[in-house]
mmCIF file of C-alpha atoms in Angstrom:
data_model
loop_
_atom_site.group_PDB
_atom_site.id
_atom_site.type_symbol
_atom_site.label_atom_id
_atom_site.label_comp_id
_atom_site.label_asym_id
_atom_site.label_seq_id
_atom_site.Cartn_x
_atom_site.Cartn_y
_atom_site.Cartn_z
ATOM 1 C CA UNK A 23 18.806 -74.503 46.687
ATOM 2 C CA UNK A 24 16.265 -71.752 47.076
ATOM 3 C CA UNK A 25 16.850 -68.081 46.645
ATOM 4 C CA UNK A 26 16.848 -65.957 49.737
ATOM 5 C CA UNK A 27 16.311 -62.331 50.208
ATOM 6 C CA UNK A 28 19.660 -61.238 52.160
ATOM 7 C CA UNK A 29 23.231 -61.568 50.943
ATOM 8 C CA UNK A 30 25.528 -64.783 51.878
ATOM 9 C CA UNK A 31 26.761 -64.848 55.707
ATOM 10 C CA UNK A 32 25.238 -61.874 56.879
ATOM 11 C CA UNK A 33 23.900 -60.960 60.635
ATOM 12 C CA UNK A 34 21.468 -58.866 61.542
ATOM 13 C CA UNK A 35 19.533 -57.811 65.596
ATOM 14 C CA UNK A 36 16.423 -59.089 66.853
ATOM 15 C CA UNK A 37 14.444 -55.514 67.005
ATOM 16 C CA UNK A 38 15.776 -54.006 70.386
ATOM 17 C CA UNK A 39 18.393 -52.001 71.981
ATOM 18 C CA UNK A 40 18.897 -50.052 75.117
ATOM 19 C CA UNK A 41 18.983 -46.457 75.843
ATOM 20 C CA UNK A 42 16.264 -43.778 74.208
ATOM 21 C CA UNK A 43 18.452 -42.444 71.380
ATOM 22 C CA UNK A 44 17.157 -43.259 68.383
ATOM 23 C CA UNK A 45 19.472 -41.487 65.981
ATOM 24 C CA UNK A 46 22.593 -42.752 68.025
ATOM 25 C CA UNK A 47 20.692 -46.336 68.000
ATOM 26 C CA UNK A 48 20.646 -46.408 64.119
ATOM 27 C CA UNK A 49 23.849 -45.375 63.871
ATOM 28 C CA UNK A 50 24.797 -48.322 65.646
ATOM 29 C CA UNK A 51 22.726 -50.947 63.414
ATOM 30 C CA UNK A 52 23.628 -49.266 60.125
ATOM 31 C CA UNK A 53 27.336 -49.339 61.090
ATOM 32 C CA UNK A 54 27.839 -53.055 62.571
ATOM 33 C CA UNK A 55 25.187 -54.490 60.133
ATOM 34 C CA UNK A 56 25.976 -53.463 57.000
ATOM 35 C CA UNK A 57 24.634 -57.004 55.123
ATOM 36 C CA UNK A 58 21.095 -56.524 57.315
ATOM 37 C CA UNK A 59 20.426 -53.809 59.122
ATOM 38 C CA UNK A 60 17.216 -53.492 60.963
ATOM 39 C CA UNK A 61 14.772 -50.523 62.758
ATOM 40 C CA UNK A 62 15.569 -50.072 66.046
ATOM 41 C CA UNK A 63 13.540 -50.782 68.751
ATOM 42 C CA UNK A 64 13.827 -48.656 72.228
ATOM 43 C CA UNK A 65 10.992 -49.699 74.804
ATOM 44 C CA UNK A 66 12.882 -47.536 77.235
ATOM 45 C CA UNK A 67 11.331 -44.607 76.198
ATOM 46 C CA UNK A 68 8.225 -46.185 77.290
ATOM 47 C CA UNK A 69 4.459 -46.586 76.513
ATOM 48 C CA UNK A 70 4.518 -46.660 72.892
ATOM 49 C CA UNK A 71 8.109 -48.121 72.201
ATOM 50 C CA UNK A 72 6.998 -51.103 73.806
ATOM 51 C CA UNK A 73 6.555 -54.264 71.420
ATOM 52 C CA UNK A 74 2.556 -54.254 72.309
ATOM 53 C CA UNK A 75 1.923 -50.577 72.017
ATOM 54 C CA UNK A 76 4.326 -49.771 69.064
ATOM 55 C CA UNK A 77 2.818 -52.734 67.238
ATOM 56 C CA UNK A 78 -0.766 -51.830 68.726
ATOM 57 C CA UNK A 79 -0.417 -48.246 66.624
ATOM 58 C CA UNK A 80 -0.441 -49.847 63.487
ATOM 59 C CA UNK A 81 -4.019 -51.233 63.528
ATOM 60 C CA UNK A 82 -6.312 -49.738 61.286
ATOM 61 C CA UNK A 83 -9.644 -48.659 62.734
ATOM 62 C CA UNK A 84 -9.124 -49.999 66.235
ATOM 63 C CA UNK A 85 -7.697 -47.504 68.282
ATOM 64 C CA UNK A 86 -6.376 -48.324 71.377
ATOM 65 C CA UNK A 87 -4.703 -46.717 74.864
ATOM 66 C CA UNK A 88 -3.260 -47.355 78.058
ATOM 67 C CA UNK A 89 -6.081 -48.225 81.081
ATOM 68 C CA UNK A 90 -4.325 -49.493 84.566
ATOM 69 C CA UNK A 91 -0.912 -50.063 82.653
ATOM 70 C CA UNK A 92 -1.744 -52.428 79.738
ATOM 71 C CA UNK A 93 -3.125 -51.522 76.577
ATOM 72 C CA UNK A 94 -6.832 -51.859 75.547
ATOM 73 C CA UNK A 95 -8.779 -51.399 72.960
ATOM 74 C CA UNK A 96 -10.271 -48.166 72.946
ATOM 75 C CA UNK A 97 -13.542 -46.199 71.175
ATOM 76 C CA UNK A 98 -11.355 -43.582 69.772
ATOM 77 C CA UNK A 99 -7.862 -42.157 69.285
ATOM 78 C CA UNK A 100 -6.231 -40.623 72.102
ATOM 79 C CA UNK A 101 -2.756 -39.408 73.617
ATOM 80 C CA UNK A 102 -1.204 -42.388 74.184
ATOM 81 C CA UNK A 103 -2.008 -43.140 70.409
ATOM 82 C CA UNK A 104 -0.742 -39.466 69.821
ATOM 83 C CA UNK A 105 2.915 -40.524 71.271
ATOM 84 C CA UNK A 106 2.801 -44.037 69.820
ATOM 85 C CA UNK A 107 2.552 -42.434 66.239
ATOM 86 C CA UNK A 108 5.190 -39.660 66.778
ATOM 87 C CA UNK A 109 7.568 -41.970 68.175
ATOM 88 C CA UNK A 110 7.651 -44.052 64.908
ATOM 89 C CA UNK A 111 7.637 -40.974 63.009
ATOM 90 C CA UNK A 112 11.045 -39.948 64.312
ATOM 91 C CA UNK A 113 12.127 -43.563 64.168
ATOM 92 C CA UNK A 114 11.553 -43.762 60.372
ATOM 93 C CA UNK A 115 12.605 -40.215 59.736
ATOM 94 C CA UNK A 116 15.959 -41.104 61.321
ATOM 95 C CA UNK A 117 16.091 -44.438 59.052
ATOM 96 C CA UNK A 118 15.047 -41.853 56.140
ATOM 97 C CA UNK A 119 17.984 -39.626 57.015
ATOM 98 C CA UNK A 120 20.950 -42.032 57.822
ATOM 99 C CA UNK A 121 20.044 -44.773 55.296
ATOM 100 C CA UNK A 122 19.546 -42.313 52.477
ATOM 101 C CA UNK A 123 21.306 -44.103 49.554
ATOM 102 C CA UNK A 124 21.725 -47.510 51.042
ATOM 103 C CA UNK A 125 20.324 -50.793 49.117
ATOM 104 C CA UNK A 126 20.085 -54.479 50.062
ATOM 105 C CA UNK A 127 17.621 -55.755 52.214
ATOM 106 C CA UNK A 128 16.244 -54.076 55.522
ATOM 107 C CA UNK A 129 14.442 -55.878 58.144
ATOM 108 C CA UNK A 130 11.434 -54.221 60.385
ATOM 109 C CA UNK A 131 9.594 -55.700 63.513
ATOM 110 C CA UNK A 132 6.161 -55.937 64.621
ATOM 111 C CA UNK A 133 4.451 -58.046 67.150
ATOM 112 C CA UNK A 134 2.570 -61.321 65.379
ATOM 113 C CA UNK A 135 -1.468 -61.355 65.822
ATOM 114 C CA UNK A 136 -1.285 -64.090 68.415
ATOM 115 C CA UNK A 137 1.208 -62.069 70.992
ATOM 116 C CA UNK A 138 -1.407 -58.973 70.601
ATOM 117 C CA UNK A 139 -4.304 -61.019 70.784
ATOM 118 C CA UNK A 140 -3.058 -62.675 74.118
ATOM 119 C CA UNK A 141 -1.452 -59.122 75.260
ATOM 120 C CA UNK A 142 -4.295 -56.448 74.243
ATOM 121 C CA UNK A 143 -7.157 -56.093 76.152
ATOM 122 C CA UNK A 144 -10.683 -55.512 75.415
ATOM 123 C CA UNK A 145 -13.050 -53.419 76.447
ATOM 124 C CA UNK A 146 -15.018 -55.130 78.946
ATOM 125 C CA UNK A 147 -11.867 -57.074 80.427
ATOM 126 C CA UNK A 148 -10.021 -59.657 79.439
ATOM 127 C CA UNK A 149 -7.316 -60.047 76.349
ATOM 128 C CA UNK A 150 -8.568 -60.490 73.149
ATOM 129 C CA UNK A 151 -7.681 -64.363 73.022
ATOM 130 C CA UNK A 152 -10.843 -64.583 74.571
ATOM 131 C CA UNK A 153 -13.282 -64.131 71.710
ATOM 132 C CA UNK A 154 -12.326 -65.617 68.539
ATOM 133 C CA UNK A 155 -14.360 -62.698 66.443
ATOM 134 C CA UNK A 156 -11.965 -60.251 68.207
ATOM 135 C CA UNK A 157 -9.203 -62.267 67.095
ATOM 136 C CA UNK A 158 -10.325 -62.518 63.479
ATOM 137 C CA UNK A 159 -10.755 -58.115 63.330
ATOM 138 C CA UNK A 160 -7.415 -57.948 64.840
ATOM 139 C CA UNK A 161 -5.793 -59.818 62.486
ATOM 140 C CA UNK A 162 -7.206 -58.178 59.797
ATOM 141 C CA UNK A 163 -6.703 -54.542 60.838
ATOM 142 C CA UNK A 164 -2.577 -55.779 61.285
ATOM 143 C CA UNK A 165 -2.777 -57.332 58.666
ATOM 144 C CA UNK A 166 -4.012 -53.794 56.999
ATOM 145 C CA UNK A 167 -1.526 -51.776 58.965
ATOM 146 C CA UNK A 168 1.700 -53.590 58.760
ATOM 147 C CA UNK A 169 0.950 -53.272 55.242
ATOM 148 C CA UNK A 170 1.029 -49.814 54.536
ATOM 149 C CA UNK A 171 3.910 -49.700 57.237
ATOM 150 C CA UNK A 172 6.239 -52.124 54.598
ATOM 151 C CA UNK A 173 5.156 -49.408 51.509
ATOM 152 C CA UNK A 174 5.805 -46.919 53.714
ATOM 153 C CA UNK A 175 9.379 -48.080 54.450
ATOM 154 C CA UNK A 176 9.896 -48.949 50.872
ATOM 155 C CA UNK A 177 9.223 -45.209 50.193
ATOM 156 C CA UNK A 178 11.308 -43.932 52.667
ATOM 157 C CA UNK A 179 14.803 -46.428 51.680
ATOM 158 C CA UNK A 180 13.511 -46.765 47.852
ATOM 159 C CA UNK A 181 16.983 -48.841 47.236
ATOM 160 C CA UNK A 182 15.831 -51.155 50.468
ATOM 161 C CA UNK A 183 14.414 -55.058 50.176
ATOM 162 C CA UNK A 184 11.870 -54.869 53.131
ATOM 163 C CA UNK A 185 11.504 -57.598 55.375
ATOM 164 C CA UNK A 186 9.020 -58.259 58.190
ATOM 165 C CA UNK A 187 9.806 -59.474 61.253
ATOM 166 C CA UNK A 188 6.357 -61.033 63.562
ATOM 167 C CA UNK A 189 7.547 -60.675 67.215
ATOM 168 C CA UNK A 190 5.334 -64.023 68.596
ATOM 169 C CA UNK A 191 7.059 -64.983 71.957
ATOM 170 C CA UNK A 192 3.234 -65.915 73.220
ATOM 171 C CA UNK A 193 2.216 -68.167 70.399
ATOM 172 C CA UNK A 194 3.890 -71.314 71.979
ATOM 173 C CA UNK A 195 1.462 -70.462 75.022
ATOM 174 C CA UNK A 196 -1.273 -69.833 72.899
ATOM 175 C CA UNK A 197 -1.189 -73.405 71.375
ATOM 176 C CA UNK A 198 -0.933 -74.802 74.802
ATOM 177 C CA UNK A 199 -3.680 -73.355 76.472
ATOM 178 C CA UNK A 200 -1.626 -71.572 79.163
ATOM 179 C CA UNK A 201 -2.383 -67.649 78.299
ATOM 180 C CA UNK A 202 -3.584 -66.901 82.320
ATOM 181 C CA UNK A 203 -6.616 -64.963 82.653
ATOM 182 C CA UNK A 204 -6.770 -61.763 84.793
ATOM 183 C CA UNK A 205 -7.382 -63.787 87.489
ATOM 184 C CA UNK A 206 -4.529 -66.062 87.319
ATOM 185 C CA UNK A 207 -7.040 -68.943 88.360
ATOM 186 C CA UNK A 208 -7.533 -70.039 84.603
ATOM 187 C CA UNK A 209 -6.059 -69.670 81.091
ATOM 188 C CA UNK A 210 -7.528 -68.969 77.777
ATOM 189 C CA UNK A 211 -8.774 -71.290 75.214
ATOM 190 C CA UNK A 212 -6.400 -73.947 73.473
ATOM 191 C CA UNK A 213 -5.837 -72.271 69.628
ATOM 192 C CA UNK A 214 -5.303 -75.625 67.533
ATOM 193 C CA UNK A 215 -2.534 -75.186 65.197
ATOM 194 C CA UNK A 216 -4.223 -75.390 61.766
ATOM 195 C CA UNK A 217 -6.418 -71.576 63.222
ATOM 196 C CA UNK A 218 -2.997 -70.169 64.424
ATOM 197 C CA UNK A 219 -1.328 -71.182 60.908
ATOM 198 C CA UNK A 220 -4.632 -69.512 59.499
ATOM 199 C CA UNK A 221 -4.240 -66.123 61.355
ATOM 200 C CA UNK A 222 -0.576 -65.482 60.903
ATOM 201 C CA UNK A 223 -0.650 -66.131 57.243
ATOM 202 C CA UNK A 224 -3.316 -63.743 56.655
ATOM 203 C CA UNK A 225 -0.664 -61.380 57.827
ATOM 204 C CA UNK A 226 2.050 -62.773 55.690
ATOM 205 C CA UNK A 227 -0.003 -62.580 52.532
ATOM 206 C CA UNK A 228 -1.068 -59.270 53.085
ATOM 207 C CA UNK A 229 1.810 -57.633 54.200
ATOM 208 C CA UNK A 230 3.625 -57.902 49.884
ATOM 209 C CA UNK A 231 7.286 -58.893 51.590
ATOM 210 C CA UNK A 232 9.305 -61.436 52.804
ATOM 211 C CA UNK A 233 8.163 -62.334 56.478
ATOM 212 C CA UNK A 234 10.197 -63.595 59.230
ATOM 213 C CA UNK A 235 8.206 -65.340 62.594
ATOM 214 C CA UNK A 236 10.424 -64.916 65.847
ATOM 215 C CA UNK A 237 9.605 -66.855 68.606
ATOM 216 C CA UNK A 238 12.683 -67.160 71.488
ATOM 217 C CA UNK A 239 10.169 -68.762 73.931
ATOM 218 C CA UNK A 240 10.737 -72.763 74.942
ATOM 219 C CA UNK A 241 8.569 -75.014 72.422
ATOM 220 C CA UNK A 242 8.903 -73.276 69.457
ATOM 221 C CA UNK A 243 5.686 -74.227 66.975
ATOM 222 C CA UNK A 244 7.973 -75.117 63.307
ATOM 223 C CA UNK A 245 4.969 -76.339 61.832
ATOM 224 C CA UNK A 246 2.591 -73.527 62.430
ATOM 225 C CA UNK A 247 5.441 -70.871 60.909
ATOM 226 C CA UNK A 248 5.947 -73.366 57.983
ATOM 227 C CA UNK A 249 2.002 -73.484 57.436
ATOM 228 C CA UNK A 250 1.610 -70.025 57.412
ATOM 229 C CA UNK A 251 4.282 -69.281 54.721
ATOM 230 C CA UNK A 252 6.978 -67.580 56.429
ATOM 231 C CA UNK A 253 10.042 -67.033 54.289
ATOM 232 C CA UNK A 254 12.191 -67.896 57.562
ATOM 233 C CA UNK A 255 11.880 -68.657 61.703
ATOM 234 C CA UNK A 256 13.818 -66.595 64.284
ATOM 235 C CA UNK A 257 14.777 -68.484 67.597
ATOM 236 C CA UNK A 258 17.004 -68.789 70.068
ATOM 237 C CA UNK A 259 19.855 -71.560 69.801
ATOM 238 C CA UNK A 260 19.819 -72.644 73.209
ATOM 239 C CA UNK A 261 16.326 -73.185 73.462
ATOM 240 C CA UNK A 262 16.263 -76.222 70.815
ATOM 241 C CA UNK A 263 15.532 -79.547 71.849
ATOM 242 C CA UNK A 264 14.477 -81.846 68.789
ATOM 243 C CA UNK A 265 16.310 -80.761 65.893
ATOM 244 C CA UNK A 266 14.509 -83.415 63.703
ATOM 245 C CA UNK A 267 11.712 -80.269 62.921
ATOM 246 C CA UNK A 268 14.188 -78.269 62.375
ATOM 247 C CA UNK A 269 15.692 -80.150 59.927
ATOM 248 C CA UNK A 270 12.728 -80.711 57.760
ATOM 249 C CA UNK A 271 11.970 -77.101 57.890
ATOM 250 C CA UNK A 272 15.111 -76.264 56.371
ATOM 251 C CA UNK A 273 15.086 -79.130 53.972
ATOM 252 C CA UNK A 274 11.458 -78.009 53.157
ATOM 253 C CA UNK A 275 13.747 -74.532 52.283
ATOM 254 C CA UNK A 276 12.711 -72.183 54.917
ATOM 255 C CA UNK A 277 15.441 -69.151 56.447
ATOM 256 C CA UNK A 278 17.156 -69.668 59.374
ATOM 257 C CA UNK A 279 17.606 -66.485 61.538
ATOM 258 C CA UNK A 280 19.887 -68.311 64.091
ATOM 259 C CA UNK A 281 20.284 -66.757 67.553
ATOM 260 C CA UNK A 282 23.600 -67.712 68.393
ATOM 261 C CA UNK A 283 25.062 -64.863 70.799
ATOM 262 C CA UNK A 284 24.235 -64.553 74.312
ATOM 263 C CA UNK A 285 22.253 -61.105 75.224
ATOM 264 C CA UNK A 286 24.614 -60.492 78.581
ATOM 265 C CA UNK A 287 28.036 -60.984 79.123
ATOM 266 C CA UNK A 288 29.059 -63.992 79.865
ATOM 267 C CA UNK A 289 31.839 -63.925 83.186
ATOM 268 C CA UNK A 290 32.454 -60.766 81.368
ATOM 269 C CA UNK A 291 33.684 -61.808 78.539
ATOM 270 C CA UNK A 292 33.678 -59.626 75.141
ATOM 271 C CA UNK A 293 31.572 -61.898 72.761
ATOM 272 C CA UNK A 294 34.000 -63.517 69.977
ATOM 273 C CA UNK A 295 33.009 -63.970 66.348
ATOM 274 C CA UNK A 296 34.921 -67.481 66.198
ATOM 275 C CA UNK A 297 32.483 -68.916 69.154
ATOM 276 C CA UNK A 298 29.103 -67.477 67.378
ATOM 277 C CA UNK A 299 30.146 -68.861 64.155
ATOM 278 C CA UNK A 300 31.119 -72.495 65.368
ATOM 279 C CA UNK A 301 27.734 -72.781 67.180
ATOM 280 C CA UNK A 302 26.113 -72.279 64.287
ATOM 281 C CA UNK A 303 28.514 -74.635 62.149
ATOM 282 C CA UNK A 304 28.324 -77.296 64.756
ATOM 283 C CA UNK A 305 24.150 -77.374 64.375
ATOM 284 C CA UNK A 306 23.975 -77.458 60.604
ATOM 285 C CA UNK A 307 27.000 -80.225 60.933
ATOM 286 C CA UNK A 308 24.465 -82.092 63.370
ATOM 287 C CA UNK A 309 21.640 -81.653 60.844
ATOM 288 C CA UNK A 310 23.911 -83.473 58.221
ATOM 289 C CA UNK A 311 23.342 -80.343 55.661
ATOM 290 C CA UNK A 312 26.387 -79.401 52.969
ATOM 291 C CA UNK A 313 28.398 -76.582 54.220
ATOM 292 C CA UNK A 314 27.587 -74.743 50.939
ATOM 293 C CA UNK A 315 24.235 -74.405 51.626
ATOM 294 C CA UNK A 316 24.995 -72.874 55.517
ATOM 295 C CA UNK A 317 25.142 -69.372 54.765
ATOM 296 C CA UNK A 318 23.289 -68.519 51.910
ATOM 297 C CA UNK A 319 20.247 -69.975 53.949
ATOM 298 C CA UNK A 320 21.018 -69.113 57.553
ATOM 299 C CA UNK A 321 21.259 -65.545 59.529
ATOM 300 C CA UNK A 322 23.167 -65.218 62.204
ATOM 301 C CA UNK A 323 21.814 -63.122 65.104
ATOM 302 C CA UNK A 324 22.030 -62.174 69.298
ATOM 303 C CA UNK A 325 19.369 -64.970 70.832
ATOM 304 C CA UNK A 326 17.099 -62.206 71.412
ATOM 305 C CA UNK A 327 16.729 -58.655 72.114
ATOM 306 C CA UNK A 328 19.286 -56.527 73.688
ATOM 307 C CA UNK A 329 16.950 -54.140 75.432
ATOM 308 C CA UNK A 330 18.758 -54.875 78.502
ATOM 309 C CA UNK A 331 22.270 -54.956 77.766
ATOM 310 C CA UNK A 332 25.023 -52.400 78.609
ATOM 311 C CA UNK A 333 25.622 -50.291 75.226
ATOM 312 C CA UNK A 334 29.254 -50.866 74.780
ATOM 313 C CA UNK A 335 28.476 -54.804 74.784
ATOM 314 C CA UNK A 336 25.591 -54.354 72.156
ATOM 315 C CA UNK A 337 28.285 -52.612 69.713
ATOM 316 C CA UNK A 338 30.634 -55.635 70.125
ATOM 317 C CA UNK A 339 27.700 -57.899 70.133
ATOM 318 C CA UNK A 340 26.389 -56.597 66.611
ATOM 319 C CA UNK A 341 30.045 -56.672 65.401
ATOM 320 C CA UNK A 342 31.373 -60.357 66.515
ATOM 321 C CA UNK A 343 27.612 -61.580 64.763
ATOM 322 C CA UNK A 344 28.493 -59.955 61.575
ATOM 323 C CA UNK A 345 32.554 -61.031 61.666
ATOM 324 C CA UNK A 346 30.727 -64.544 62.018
ATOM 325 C CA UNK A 347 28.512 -64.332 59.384
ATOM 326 C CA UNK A 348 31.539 -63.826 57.237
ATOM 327 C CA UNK A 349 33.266 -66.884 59.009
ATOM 328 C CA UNK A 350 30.237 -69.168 58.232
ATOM 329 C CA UNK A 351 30.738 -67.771 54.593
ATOM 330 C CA UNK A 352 34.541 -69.244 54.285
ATOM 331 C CA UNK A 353 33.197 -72.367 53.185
#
């Protein structure tokens, strides 16, 4: 069976949570996640937090700001650039301060180069989908950026395994042709599969860690994430259809980060650890996999991010996930 880099049965979040606290945030990951913690993400606190801007801040020589609320790619630095920066810089000096000491692996978030191609503008109009060139100097400079971000992590939680997460909710639209254009009368090119395999694992191999694609859109692309050399796939549970890719994915030995816990209440319920855990059982039992091999290999996680969600729910979200990690690991 092949080695993973997280412990046995262990949970972790998809990237976001509500509110604009980011010390009171971490507190909350660090203290229901103990196996995987993550960064938090808080796109409440607006331009910058936001999964396009935040990840838009790491490029490296393509500076960008906000024109008619979206972000485009500007000729130099600005303010909004300014406040993208210094947002992350209290974000990781919080994950400095409150994970001083900790060690075992630590998962951070990014958008993937196919979401910021089909979300950033250009200059002259229109995303950067548009022009494959574009597309190729985007990738590199994130490729560039989330690089130094990962050392610059490691040096900040020296005891921490650093994993990548590439946020890439457009990709399935990117493969399909259905990115719309300003206008809304057209859409964007078709990418073929083999070119969006090609771009994200110029990421992958640059980045020097352990890289997991999330995509909780409908028609998840398991061949393009295998093809670029992802260590594991994040999705949403309720969203599968054919589980025949699936299953040769994991056979083929890639990570599992299974979203398996509804983002809302449910008839207000509080979410229970014994429900999460059997979802997850009942798929790999589908799949016809040994039970040994379930949670060494698979993650167990909300279905997506909890941006949304009423606080006190997000604390007994985070907890039920991890109590059914440790159920899936009662083999």
């Amino acid at each position: 069976m092949p080695e993973f880099p997280w412990g046995a049965g262990v949970a972790t979040g998809i990237g976001s949570l509500p509110g604009t606290d980011i010390a009171e945030a971490q507190r909350i990951v660090l203290g229901e996640l103990p196996g995987l913690p993550h960064l938090p993400e808080l796109p409440e606190r607006g331009p910058g937090a936001d999964m396009i801007g935040r990840t838009a801040g790491f490029l490296v020589e393509l500076p960008v700001q906000v024109y008619a609320g979206r972000w485009q790619v500007a000729a130099r630095p600005g303010q909004d650039l300014r406040r993208t920066a210094d947002l992350l810089e209290r974000d990781l000096d919080q994950l400095t301060e409150q994970a001083d000491g900790y060690s075992g692996p630590l998962k951070i978030q990014a958008a993937g180069p196919w979401t910021l191609a089909a979300n950033l503008d250009l200059p002259i109009g229109g995303r950067m989908l548009r022009d494959p060139g574009a597309v190729r100097d985007l990738t590199d400079s994130l490729a560039e950026g989330l690089r130094r971000h990962v050392a610059e992590v490691r040096k900040r939680v020296p005891g921490a395994t650093v994993l990548l997460q590439l946020d890439e909710p457009s990709l399935p639209a990117v493969l399909a042709g259905q990115v719309p254009t300003e206008s809304g009368l057209s859409a964007y090119r078709v990418v073929d599969g083999p070119d969006a395999a090609s771009r994200l694992r110029s990421v992958v191999e640059a980045v020097d860690a352990p890289v997991i694609v999330h995509c909780c859109a409908p028609e998840m692309p398991l061949q393009v994430i295998r093809d670029a050399r992802a260590a594991a796939v994040a999705f949403d549970l309720s969203l599968l259809k054919d589980l025949d890719p699936l299953g040769e994915a994991i056979e083929a030995g890639l990570g599992i980060f299974a979203g398996a816990a509804p983002t809302r209440p449910v008839a207000g319920r509080r979410p229970e650890s014994k429900q999460i855990a059997d979802r997850v059982r009942t798929l790999w039992q589908r799949l016809g996999f040994p039970a040994a091999r379930l949670p060494g290999q698979v993650v167990i996680t909300p279905a997506c991010g909890l941006a949304g969600a009423p606080i006190g729910y997000v604390r007994a979200l985070l907890k039920a996930c991890t109590e059914a990690g440790r159920r899936i690991a009662e083999v």
